[in-house]
Short mmCIF file of C-alpha atoms in Angstrom, two decimals:
data_model
loop_
_atom_site.label_atom_id
_atom_site.label_comp_id
_atom_site.label_asym_id
_atom_site.label_seq_id
_atom_site.Cartn_x
_atom_site.Cartn_y
_atom_site.Cartn_z
CA MET A 1 -48.97 -23.62 47.20
CA GLN A 2 -52.23 -22.18 48.32
CA GLY A 3 -53.00 -21.07 51.87
CA ASP A 4 -50.92 -19.71 54.69
CA LEU A 5 -47.18 -19.91 54.29
CA ASP A 6 -46.91 -21.69 57.64
CA THR A 7 -49.33 -24.48 56.67
CA PRO A 8 -47.32 -27.71 56.40
CA ARG A 9 -48.28 -30.50 54.07
CA GLY A 10 -47.69 -34.12 54.89
CA GLY A 11 -49.06 -37.30 56.31
CA PRO A 12 -49.75 -38.40 59.90
CA ALA A 13 -47.36 -37.47 62.67
CA SER A 14 -44.11 -39.33 62.56
CA ASP A 15 -40.42 -38.53 62.80
CA LEU A 16 -40.33 -37.92 59.07
CA SER A 17 -43.41 -35.68 59.03
CA MET A 18 -42.12 -33.69 62.00
CA GLN A 19 -38.88 -33.10 60.11
CA GLU A 20 -40.85 -31.96 57.07
CA ARG A 21 -43.09 -29.76 59.17
CA ALA A 22 -40.10 -28.04 60.77
CA TYR A 23 -38.47 -27.54 57.38
CA ARG A 24 -41.54 -26.18 55.65
CA THR A 25 -42.49 -23.87 58.48
CA ILE A 26 -39.04 -22.40 59.05
CA ARG A 27 -38.45 -22.08 55.34
CA SER A 28 -41.79 -20.30 54.73
CA ARG A 29 -41.04 -17.81 57.50
CA ILE A 30 -37.66 -17.05 55.99
CA VAL A 31 -39.15 -16.61 52.52
CA ALA A 32 -41.84 -14.27 53.90
CA CYS A 33 -39.25 -12.40 55.98
CA ARG A 34 -41.00 -13.30 59.20
CA PHE A 35 -37.53 -14.44 60.17
CA PRO A 36 -35.80 -11.29 58.77
CA PRO A 37 -32.52 -11.27 56.82
CA GLY A 38 -29.57 -11.19 59.16
CA SER A 39 -31.53 -12.40 62.15
CA SER A 40 -30.15 -15.11 64.45
CA LEU A 41 -32.16 -18.26 65.04
CA ASN A 42 -31.64 -20.32 68.17
CA GLU A 43 -32.39 -23.99 67.83
CA GLY A 44 -34.05 -24.25 71.20
CA SER A 45 -36.10 -21.04 70.87
CA VAL A 46 -37.39 -21.97 67.40
CA ALA A 47 -38.30 -25.44 68.65
CA VAL A 48 -40.36 -23.96 71.49
CA GLU A 49 -41.99 -21.33 69.23
CA LEU A 50 -43.03 -23.93 66.67
CA GLN A 51 -43.84 -26.57 69.27
CA LEU A 52 -41.40 -29.01 67.74
CA GLY A 53 -38.45 -31.02 68.94
CA ARG A 54 -34.90 -29.75 68.67
CA THR A 55 -33.87 -32.61 66.35
CA PRO A 56 -36.27 -31.83 63.50
CA VAL A 57 -35.43 -28.12 63.83
CA ARG A 58 -31.73 -28.93 63.63
CA GLN A 59 -32.32 -31.05 60.52
CA ALA A 60 -34.38 -28.31 58.98
CA PHE A 61 -31.56 -25.86 59.54
CA ASP A 62 -29.19 -28.22 57.73
CA ARG A 63 -31.53 -28.47 54.70
CA LEU A 64 -31.92 -24.72 54.62
CA ARG A 65 -28.15 -24.28 54.75
CA GLN A 66 -27.83 -26.49 51.69
CA GLU A 67 -30.44 -24.32 49.89
CA GLY A 68 -28.50 -21.15 50.74
CA LEU A 69 -31.15 -19.63 52.96
CA VAL A 70 -29.26 -19.76 56.23
CA THR A 71 -25.66 -19.84 57.41
CA VAL A 72 -24.76 -22.16 60.25
CA HIS A 73 -22.03 -20.75 62.54
CA PRO A 74 -20.44 -23.42 64.79
CA ARG A 75 -21.06 -22.55 68.45
CA ARG A 76 -22.79 -19.31 67.42
CA GLY A 77 -26.10 -20.49 66.01
CA VAL A 78 -27.92 -20.02 62.71
CA GLU A 79 -28.20 -16.77 60.79
CA VAL A 80 -30.78 -16.04 58.12
CA ARG A 81 -28.85 -14.98 55.06
CA GLY A 82 -29.26 -11.36 54.03
CA PHE A 83 -30.13 -10.03 50.59
CA GLU A 84 -27.18 -9.55 48.31
CA ILE A 85 -27.67 -7.93 44.93
CA GLY A 86 -24.90 -9.95 43.40
CA GLU A 87 -26.49 -13.17 44.50
CA LEU A 88 -29.88 -12.05 43.24
CA LEU A 89 -28.46 -11.29 39.80
CA GLU A 90 -26.88 -14.74 39.66
CA ILE A 91 -30.18 -16.36 40.63
CA ILE A 92 -32.04 -14.44 37.92
CA GLU A 93 -29.33 -15.39 35.44
CA ALA A 94 -29.93 -19.08 36.31
CA ARG A 95 -33.69 -18.58 36.02
CA LEU A 96 -33.27 -16.98 32.59
CA ILE A 97 -31.51 -20.12 31.38
CA ASN A 98 -33.73 -22.68 33.01
CA GLU A 99 -37.10 -21.08 33.32
CA CYS A 100 -37.26 -19.85 29.74
CA HIS A 101 -36.53 -23.42 28.67
CA ALA A 102 -39.30 -24.64 30.99
CA ALA A 103 -41.74 -22.20 29.48
CA GLY A 104 -40.84 -23.51 26.03
CA LEU A 105 -41.41 -27.10 27.13
CA ALA A 106 -44.74 -26.09 28.67
CA ALA A 107 -45.82 -24.64 25.32
CA GLU A 108 -45.25 -28.03 23.76
CA ARG A 109 -46.86 -30.10 26.52
CA ALA A 110 -49.70 -28.08 28.13
CA THR A 111 -53.15 -29.62 28.20
CA LEU A 112 -56.40 -27.66 28.32
CA ALA A 113 -56.62 -28.48 32.02
CA ASP A 114 -53.11 -27.06 32.53
CA LEU A 115 -54.03 -23.85 30.81
CA ALA A 116 -57.21 -23.54 32.87
CA GLY A 117 -55.12 -23.89 35.99
CA LEU A 118 -52.73 -21.14 34.96
CA GLU A 119 -55.59 -18.83 34.01
CA GLU A 120 -57.27 -19.42 37.39
CA ILE A 121 -54.07 -18.37 39.19
CA ILE A 122 -53.96 -15.17 37.17
CA LEU A 123 -57.63 -14.48 37.98
CA ARG A 124 -56.88 -14.83 41.74
CA SER A 125 -53.79 -12.63 41.39
CA GLY A 126 -55.92 -9.81 40.01
CA GLY A 127 -57.61 -9.57 43.40
CA ALA A 128 -54.34 -9.38 45.34
CA THR A 129 -52.63 -6.23 44.16
CA ASP A 130 -53.05 -3.96 47.20
CA PRO A 131 -49.99 -3.42 49.48
CA HIS A 132 -51.60 -5.40 52.34
CA ASP A 133 -51.92 -8.34 49.95
CA THR A 134 -48.16 -8.69 49.42
CA GLU A 135 -47.93 -12.12 51.05
CA ARG A 136 -50.96 -13.44 49.20
CA LEU A 137 -49.61 -12.16 45.87
CA MET A 138 -46.22 -13.72 46.64
CA LEU A 139 -47.92 -17.10 47.21
CA LEU A 140 -49.72 -16.74 43.83
CA GLU A 141 -46.46 -15.76 42.15
CA GLN A 142 -44.87 -18.93 43.54
CA GLU A 143 -47.89 -20.98 42.52
CA PHE A 144 -47.85 -19.65 38.97
CA HIS A 145 -44.17 -20.41 38.39
CA ALA A 146 -44.37 -23.80 40.10
CA LYS A 147 -47.42 -24.78 37.97
CA LEU A 148 -45.64 -23.72 34.79
CA ALA A 149 -42.55 -25.74 35.78
CA ASP A 150 -44.71 -28.77 36.48
CA ILE A 151 -46.37 -28.49 33.07
CA ALA A 152 -42.88 -28.58 31.52
CA GLY A 153 -42.78 -32.24 32.58
CA ASN A 154 -39.30 -32.40 34.00
CA THR A 155 -39.19 -33.10 37.72
CA VAL A 156 -35.48 -32.22 38.11
CA LEU A 157 -36.02 -28.86 36.38
CA ALA A 158 -39.17 -28.17 38.39
CA ASN A 159 -37.36 -28.76 41.73
CA LEU A 160 -34.50 -26.52 40.65
CA LEU A 161 -36.82 -23.72 39.66
CA ARG A 162 -38.79 -23.92 42.91
CA ASN A 163 -35.59 -23.33 44.86
CA LEU A 164 -34.49 -20.46 42.62
CA CYS A 165 -37.94 -18.84 42.75
CA ASP A 166 -38.14 -19.08 46.53
CA ARG A 167 -34.70 -17.50 46.90
CA THR A 168 -35.83 -14.69 44.59
CA ILE A 169 -39.28 -14.16 46.07
CA ARG A 170 -37.94 -12.76 49.39
CA PHE A 171 -37.26 -9.51 47.54
CA TRP A 172 -41.05 -9.03 47.30
CA PHE A 173 -41.03 -8.19 51.00
CA VAL A 174 -38.39 -5.51 50.69
CA ALA A 175 -39.10 -4.14 47.21
CA SER A 176 -42.56 -5.27 46.17
CA GLY A 177 -43.08 -2.20 43.97
CA ARG A 178 -46.03 0.02 43.32
CA PRO A 179 -49.54 -1.34 42.71
CA GLY A 180 -49.20 -0.44 39.04
CA GLN A 181 -46.08 -2.66 38.80
CA ARG A 182 -48.02 -5.50 40.34
CA HIS A 183 -50.69 -5.22 37.64
CA HIS A 184 -47.85 -5.18 35.09
CA VAL A 185 -46.50 -8.46 36.48
CA ILE A 186 -49.90 -10.08 36.26
CA GLY A 187 -50.14 -8.91 32.62
CA GLN A 188 -46.82 -10.55 31.93
CA HIS A 189 -48.06 -13.79 33.40
CA ALA A 190 -51.04 -13.55 31.05
CA ASP A 191 -48.66 -13.03 28.08
CA ILE A 192 -46.77 -16.18 29.06
CA VAL A 193 -49.94 -18.20 29.31
CA ALA A 194 -51.18 -16.84 25.93
CA ALA A 195 -47.97 -18.00 24.27
CA VAL A 196 -48.17 -21.42 25.96
CA ALA A 197 -51.79 -21.72 24.82
CA ARG A 198 -50.73 -21.07 21.23
CA GLY A 199 -48.20 -23.87 21.56
CA ASN A 200 -45.51 -21.42 20.40
CA ARG A 201 -42.24 -22.38 22.14
CA SER A 202 -40.30 -19.32 20.96
CA ASP A 203 -42.99 -16.90 22.11
CA ALA A 204 -43.28 -18.61 25.47
CA GLU A 205 -39.53 -18.36 26.04
CA THR A 206 -39.55 -14.71 24.97
CA ALA A 207 -42.41 -13.83 27.26
CA MET A 208 -40.77 -15.48 30.21
CA ARG A 209 -37.47 -13.76 29.46
CA ARG A 210 -39.24 -10.39 29.33
CA HIS A 211 -40.91 -11.16 32.66
CA LEU A 212 -37.67 -12.08 34.46
CA LEU A 213 -35.68 -9.17 33.02
CA ASP A 214 -38.40 -6.76 34.07
CA PHE A 215 -38.32 -8.18 37.58
CA ARG A 216 -34.55 -7.73 37.71
CA GLU A 217 -34.83 -4.08 36.59
CA SER A 218 -37.70 -3.29 39.01
CA VAL A 219 -35.67 -4.65 41.93
CA LEU A 220 -32.58 -2.72 41.00
CA ARG A 221 -34.61 0.50 40.82
CA GLN A 222 -35.85 0.16 44.39
CA PRO A 223 -34.21 2.68 46.77
CA GLU A 224 -35.31 0.53 49.69
CA LEU A 225 -32.53 -1.92 48.93
CA VAL A 226 -30.00 0.88 49.20
CA THR A 227 -31.37 2.36 52.39
CA ARG A 228 -31.36 -1.06 54.04
CA GLY A 229 -27.79 -1.63 53.05
CA TYR A 230 -28.32 -4.45 50.55
CA ALA A 231 -26.77 -2.74 47.58
CA PRO A 232 -23.40 -4.07 46.41
#
């Protein structure tokens, strides 16, 4: 997950890779709020902007609809779904169940190489705590949680957690918190890695639970959500 959000990954140009490029690019712009919540997306306009065909864009919209990131209105176009506190709380509830379990599995299965990878992400995160680094820090947040999910060794669980994390991460661009809070988050990541390194499943699950609950509370404390009309 390193690099620009708009950077697609895939093989040589083909119908399949064009579909994947459209999906990844549109999805990344939604996650980073480059396509803001509540905005309308026109299939033709997006195709021109991204220099893609209308068919892969249409297919991308359908995948994003299934992921809950857009709403498709017949004859009216596509709307980027807004932030809803109730939905966020449900997503965090699902992450508490599944991601704590994944952290526990990681504690049982992590190799020295896995731990080095997690520590390297934390090191890079420490240099991305300024407000202008919000997007970079978001990428590293995604990378950390995706890496941990991969270490758990369950592909189905990892894919589920990627979707839940991406649907949560959009709140970084509305309520990213103070720099001190960002350092606090990095410290929590370090606590998770320390527990995984000890091979202590219970400690890893507890550290992940603390991290997710703190994120929930920090978001709910943000007045920006109220002023933008996202409060329940």
